[in-house]
PDB file of C-alpha atoms in Angstrom:
ATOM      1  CA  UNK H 991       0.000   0.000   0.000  1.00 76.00           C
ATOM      2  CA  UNK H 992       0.945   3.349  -0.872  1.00 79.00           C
ATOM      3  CA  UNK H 993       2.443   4.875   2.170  1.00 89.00           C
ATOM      4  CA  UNK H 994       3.446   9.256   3.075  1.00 94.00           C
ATOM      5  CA  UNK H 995       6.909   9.434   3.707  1.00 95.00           C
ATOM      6  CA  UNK H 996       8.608  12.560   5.607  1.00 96.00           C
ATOM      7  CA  UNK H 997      12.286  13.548   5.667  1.00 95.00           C
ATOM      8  CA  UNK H 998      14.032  13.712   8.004  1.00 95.00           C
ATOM      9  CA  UNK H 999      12.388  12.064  10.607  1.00 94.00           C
ATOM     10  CA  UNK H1000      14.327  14.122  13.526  1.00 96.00           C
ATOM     11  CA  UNK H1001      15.668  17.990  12.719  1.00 96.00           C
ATOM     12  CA  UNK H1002      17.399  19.600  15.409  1.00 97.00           C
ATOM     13  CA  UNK H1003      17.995  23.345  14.436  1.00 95.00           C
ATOM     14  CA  UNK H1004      19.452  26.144  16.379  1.00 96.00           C
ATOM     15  CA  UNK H1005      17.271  28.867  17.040  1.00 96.00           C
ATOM     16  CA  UNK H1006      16.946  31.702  13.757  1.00 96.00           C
ATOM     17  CA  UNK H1007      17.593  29.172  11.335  1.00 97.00           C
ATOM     18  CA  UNK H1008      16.048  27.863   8.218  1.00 97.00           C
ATOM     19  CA  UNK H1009      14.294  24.538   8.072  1.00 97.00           C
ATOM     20  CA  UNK H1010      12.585  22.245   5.957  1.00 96.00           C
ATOM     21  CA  UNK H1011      10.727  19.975   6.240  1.00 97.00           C
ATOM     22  CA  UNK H1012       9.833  17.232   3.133  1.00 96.00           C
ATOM     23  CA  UNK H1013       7.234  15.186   2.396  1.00 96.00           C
ATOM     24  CA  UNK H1014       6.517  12.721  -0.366  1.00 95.00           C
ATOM     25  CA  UNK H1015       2.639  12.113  -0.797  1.00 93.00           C
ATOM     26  CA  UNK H1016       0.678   9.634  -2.424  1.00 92.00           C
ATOM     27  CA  UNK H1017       0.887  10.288  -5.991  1.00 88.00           C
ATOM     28  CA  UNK H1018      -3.060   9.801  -7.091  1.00 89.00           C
ATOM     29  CA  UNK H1019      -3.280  12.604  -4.196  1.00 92.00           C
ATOM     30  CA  UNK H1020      -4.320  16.150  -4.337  1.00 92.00           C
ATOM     31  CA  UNK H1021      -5.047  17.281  -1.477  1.00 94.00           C
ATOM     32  CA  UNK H1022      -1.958  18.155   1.210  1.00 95.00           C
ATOM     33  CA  UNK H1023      -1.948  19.501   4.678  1.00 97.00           C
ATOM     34  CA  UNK H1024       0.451  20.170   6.926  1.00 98.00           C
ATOM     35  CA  UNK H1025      -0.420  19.653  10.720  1.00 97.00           C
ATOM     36  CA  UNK H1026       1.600  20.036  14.216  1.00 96.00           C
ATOM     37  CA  UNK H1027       1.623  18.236  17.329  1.00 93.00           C
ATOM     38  CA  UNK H1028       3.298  20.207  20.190  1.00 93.00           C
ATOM     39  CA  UNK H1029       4.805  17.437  22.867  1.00 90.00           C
ATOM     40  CA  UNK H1030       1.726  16.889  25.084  1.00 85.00           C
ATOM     41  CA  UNK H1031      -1.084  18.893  22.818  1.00 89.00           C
ATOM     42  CA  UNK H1032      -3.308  18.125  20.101  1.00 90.00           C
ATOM     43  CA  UNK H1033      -3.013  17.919  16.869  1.00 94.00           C
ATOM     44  CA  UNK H1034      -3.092  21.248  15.059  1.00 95.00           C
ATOM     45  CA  UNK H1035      -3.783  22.205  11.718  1.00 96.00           C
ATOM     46  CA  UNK H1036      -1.559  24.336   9.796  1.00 97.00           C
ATOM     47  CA  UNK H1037      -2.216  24.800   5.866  1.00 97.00           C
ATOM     48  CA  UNK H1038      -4.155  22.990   3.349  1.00 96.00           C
ATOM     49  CA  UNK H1039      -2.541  23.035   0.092  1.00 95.00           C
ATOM     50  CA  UNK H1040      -4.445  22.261  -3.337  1.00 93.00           C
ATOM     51  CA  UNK H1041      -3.728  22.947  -7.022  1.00 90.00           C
ATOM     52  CA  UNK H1042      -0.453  24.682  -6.381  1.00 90.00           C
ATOM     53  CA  UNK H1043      -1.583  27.314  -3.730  1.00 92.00           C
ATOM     54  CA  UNK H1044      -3.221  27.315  -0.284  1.00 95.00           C
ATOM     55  CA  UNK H1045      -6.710  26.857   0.236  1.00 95.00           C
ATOM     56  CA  UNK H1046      -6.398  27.441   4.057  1.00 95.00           C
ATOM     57  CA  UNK H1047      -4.369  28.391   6.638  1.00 95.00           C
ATOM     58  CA  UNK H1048      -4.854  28.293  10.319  1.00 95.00           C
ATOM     59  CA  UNK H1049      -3.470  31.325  12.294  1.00 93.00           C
ATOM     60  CA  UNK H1050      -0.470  29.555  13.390  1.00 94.00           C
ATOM     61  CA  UNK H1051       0.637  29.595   9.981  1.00 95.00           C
ATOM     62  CA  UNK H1052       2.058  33.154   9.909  1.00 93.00           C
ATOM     63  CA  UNK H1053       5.130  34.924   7.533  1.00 93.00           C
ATOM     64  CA  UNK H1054       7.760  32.451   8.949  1.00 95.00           C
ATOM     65  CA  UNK H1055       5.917  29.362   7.501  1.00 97.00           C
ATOM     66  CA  UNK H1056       5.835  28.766   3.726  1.00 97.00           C
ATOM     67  CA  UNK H1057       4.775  25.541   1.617  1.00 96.00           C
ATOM     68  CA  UNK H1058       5.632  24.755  -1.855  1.00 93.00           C
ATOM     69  CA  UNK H1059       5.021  21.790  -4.234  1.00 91.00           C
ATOM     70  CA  UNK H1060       8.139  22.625  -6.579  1.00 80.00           C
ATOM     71  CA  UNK H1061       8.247  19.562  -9.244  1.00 79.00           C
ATOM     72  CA  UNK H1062       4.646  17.837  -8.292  1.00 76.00           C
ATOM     73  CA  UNK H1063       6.364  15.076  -6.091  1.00 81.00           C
ATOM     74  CA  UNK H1064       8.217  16.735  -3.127  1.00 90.00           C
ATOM     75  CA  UNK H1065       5.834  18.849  -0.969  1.00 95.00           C
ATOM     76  CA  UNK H1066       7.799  21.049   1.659  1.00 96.00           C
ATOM     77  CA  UNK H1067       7.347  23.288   4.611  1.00 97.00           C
ATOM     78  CA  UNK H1068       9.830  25.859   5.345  1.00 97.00           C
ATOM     79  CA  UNK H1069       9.945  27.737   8.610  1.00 97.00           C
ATOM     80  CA  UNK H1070      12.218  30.720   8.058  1.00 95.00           C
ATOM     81  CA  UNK H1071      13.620  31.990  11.320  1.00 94.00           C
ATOM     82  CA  UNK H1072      12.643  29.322  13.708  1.00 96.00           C
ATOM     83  CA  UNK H1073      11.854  30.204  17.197  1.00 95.00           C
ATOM     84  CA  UNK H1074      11.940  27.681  20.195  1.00 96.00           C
ATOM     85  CA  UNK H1075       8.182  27.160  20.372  1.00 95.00           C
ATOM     86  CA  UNK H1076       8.346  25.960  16.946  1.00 96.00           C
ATOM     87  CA  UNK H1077       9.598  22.780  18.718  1.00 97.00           C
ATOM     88  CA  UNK H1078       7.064  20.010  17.635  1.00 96.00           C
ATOM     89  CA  UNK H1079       6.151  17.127  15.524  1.00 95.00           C
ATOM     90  CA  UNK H1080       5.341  18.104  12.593  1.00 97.00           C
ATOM     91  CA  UNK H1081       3.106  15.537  10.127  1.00 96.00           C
ATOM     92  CA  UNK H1082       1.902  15.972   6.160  1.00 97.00           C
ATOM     93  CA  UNK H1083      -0.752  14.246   5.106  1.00 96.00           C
ATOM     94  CA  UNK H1084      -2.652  14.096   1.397  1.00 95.00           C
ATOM     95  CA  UNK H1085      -6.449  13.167   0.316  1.00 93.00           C
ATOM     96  CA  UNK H1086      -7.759  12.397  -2.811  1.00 91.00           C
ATOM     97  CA  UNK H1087     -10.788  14.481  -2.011  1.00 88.00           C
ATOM     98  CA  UNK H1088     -11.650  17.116   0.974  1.00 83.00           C
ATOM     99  CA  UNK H1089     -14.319  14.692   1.837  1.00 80.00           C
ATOM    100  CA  UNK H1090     -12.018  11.540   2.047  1.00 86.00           C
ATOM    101  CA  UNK H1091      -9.673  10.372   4.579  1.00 89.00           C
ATOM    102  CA  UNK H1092      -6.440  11.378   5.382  1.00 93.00           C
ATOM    103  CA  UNK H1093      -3.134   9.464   4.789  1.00 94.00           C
ATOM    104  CA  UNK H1094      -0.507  10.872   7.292  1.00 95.00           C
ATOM    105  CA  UNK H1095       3.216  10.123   7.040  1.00 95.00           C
ATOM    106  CA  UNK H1096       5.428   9.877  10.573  1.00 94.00           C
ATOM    107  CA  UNK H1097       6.108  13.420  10.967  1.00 95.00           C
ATOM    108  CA  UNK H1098       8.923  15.367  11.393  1.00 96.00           C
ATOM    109  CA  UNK H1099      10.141  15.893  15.017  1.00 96.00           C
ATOM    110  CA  UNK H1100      12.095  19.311  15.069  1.00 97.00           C
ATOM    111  CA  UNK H1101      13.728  20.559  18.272  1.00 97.00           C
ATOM    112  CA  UNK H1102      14.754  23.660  18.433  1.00 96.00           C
ATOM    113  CA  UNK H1103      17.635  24.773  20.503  1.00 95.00           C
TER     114      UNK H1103
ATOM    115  CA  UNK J1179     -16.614  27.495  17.127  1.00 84.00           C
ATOM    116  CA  UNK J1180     -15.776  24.032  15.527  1.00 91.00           C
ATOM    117  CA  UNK J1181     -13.981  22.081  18.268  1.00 94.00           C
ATOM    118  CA  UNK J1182     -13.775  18.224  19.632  1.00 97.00           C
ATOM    119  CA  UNK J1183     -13.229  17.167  23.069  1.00 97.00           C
ATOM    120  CA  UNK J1184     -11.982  14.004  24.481  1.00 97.00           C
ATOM    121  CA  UNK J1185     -11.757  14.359  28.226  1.00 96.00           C
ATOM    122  CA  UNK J1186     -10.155  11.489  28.817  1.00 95.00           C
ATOM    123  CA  UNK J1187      -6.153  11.476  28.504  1.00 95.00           C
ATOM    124  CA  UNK J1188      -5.783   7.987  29.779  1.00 97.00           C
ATOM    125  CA  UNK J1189      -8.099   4.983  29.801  1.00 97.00           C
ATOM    126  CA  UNK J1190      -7.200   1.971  30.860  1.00 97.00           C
ATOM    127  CA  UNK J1191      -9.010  -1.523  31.375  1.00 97.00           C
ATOM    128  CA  UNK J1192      -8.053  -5.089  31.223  1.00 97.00           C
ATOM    129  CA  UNK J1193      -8.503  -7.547  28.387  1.00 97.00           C
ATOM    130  CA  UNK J1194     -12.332  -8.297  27.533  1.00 97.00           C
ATOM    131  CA  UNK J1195     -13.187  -5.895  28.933  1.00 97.00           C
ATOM    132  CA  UNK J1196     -15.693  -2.942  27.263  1.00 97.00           C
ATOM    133  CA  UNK J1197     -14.473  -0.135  26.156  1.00 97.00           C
ATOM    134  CA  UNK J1198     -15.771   3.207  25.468  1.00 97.00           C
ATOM    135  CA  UNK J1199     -13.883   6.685  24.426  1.00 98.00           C
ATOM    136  CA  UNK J1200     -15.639   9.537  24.388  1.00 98.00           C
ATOM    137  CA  UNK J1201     -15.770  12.261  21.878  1.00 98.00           C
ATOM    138  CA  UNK J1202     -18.044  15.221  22.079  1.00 97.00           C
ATOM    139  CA  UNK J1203     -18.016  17.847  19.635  1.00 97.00           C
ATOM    140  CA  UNK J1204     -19.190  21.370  18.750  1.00 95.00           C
ATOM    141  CA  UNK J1205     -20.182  22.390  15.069  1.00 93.00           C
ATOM    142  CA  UNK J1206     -22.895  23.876  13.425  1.00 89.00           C
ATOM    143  CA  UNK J1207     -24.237  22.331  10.283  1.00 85.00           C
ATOM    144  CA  UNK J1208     -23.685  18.161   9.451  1.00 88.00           C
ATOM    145  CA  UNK J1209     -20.585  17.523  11.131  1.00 91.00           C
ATOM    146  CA  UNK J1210     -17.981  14.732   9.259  1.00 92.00           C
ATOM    147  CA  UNK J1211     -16.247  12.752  12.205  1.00 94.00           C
ATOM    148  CA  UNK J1212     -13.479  10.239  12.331  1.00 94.00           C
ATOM    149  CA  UNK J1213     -11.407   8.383  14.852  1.00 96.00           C
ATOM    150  CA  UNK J1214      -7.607   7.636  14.119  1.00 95.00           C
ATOM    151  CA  UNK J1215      -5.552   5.846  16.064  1.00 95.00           C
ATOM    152  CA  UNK J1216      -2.144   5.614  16.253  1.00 92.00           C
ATOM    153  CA  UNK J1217       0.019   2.944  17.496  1.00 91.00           C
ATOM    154  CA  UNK J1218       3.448   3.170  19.235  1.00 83.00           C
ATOM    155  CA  UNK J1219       5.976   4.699  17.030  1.00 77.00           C
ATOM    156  CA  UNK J1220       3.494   4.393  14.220  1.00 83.00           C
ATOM    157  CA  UNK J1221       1.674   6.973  11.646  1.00 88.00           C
ATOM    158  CA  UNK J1222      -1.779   8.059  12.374  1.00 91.00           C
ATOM    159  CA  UNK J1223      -4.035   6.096  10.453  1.00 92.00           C
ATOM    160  CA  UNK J1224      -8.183   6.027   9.835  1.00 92.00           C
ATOM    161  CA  UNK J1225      -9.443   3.924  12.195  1.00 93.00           C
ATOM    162  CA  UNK J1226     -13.347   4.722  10.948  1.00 91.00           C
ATOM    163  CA  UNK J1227     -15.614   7.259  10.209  1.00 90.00           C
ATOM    164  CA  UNK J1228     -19.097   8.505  10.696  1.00 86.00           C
ATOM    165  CA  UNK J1229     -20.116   7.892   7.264  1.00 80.00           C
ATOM    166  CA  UNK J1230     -19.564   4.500   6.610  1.00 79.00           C
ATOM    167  CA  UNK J1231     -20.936   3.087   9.643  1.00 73.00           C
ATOM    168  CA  UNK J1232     -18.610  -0.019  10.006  1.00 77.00           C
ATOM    169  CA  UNK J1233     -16.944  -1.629  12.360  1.00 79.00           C
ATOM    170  CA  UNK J1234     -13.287  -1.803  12.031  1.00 84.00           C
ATOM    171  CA  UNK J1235     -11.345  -4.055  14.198  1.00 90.00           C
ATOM    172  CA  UNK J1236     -14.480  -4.803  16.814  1.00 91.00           C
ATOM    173  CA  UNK J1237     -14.944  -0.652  17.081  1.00 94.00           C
ATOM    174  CA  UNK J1238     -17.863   0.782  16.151  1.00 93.00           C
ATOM    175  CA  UNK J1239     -19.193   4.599  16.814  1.00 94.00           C
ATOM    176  CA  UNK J1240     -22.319   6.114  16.170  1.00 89.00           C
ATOM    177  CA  UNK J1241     -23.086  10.048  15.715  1.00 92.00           C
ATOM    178  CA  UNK J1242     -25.651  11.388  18.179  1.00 93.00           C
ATOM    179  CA  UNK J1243     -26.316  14.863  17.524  1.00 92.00           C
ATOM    180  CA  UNK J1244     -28.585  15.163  20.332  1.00 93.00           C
ATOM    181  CA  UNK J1245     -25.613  14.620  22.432  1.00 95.00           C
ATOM    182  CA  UNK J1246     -23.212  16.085  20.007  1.00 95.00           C
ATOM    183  CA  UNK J1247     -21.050  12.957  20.644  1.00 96.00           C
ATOM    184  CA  UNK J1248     -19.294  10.081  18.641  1.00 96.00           C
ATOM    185  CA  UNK J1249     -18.010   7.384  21.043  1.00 97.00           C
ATOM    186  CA  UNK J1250     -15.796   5.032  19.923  1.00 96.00           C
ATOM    187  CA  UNK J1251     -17.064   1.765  21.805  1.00 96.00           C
ATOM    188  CA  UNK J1252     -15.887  -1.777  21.751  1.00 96.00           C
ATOM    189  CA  UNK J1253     -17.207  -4.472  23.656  1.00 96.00           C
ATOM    190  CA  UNK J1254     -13.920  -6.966  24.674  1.00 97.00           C
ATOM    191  CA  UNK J1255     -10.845  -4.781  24.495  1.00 97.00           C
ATOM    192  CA  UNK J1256      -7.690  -6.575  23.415  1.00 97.00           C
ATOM    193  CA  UNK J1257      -3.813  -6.047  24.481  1.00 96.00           C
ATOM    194  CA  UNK J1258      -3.393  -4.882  20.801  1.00 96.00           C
ATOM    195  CA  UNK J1259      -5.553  -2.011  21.086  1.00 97.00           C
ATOM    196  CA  UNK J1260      -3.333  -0.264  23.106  1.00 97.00           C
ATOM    197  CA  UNK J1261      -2.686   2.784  21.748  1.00 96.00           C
ATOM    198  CA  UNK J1262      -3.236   6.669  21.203  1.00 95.00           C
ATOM    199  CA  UNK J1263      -7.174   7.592  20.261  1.00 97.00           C
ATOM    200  CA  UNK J1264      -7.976  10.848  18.263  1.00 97.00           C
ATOM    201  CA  UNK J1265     -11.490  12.307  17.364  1.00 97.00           C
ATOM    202  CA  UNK J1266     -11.295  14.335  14.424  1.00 96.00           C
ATOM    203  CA  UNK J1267     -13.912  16.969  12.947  1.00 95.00           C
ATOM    204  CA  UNK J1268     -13.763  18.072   8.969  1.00 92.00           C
ATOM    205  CA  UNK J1269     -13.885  21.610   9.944  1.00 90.00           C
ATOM    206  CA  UNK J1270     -16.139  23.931   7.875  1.00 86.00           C
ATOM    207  CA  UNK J1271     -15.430  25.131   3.981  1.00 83.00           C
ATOM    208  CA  UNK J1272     -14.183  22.866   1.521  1.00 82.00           C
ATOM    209  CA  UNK J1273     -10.306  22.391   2.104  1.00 90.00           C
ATOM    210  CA  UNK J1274     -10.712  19.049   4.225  1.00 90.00           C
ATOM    211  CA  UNK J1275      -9.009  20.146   6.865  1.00 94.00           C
ATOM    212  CA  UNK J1276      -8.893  18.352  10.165  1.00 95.00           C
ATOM    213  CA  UNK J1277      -9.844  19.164  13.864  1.00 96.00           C
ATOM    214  CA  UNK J1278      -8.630  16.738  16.309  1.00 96.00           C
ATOM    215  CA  UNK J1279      -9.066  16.451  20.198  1.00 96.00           C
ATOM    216  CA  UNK J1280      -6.578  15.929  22.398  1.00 95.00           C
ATOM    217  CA  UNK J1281      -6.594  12.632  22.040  1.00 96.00           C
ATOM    218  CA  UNK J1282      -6.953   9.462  24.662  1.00 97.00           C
ATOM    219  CA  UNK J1283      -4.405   6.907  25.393  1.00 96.00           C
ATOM    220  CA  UNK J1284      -5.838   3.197  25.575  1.00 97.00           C
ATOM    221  CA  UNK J1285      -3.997   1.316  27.718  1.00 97.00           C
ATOM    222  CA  UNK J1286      -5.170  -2.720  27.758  1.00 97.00           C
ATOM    223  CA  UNK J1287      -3.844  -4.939  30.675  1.00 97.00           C
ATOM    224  CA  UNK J1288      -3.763  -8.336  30.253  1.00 94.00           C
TER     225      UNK J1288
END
């Protein structure tokens, strides 16, 4: 079965840096999202991505966070000057449809220092 | 506001025994629910949802909108159903996005 994969599966960054995160969806997909998970919280919903631009983003999702689906495989979230809150799993997850379920990949855990 | 609550963090029981995670939610309009489930060091995945009424590994969960709930139940829990529980809401609009509670940790003793 078709499976989400995310790279890399641990980022530790020092604080003001860049970082990216990747993630390889489903290819019959077309739907992405982008959600966190901040150690002992819920998960949170960051950006919905669809036809090459966002549909949606939550209000976490300010100017430090940016997606991009560059060459229609790799779809990437960069956080531009990371601060130490950013410090959180991070998971991607596609759809076929906005009414269909959602295939997550492992997430991302990035710990900032 | 669109929001789900699971006020349980932990749940535990012993093997056979029922169990039943609660969900409540708040939404206006026909709300889209789903539990996922995720096992240690393992990826979220669908465990059901509202829609297709089945029952997926012995779970089953109905949507009561009187009660605004959507309680996963199963009557003998196993060892293997040990794991992290989320409720999930398709929030509002048309992007699919997700809402999930805080989630409830399962915890089966044999």
């Amino acid at each position: 079965e078709p499976e989400v994969t995310q790279t890399p599966s641990h980022q530790v960054t020092q604080m003001g840096q860049e970082v990216i995160l990747r993630c390889v969806p489903i290819s019959n997909h077309l739907y992405f999202y982008w959600y966190r998970q901040i150690l002992g919280q819920k998960v949170e919903f960051l950006v919905s991505f669809y036809n090459n631009e966002i549909s949606e983003k939550s209000e976490i999702f300010d100017d430090q966070f940016s997606v991009e689906r560059p060459d229609g495989s790799n779809f990437t979230l960069k956080i531009r000057s990371t601060k130490l809150e950013d410090s959180a799993m991070y998971f991607c997850a596609g759809t076929g449809g906005p009414g269909q379920p959602q295939h997550f990949g492992d997430g991302t855990r990035l710990s900032i220092l | 506001a669109q929001r789900v609550t699971q006020p349980e963090k932990l749940l535990s029981v012993f093997k056979g025994a029922p169990v039943e995670l609660k969900c409540n939610y708040s939404y206006s309009g026909s709300p889209e629910l789903f539990w996922y489930v995720q096992y240690s060091r393992q990826r979220l995945q669908l465990l059901l949802r509202h829609i297709s009424r089945e029952s997926i590994k012995g779970f089953t969960a109905d949507l009561n909108k009187g009660e605004t709930s959507f309680h996963l139940k199963k009557p003998f829990a196993q060892e293997e159903d040990s794991a992290m529980y989320y409720c999930a809401l398709k929030g509002s609009g048309n992007t699919g996005k997700l809402i999930f509670g805080q989630g409830t940790t399962l915890q089966v003793k044999p």
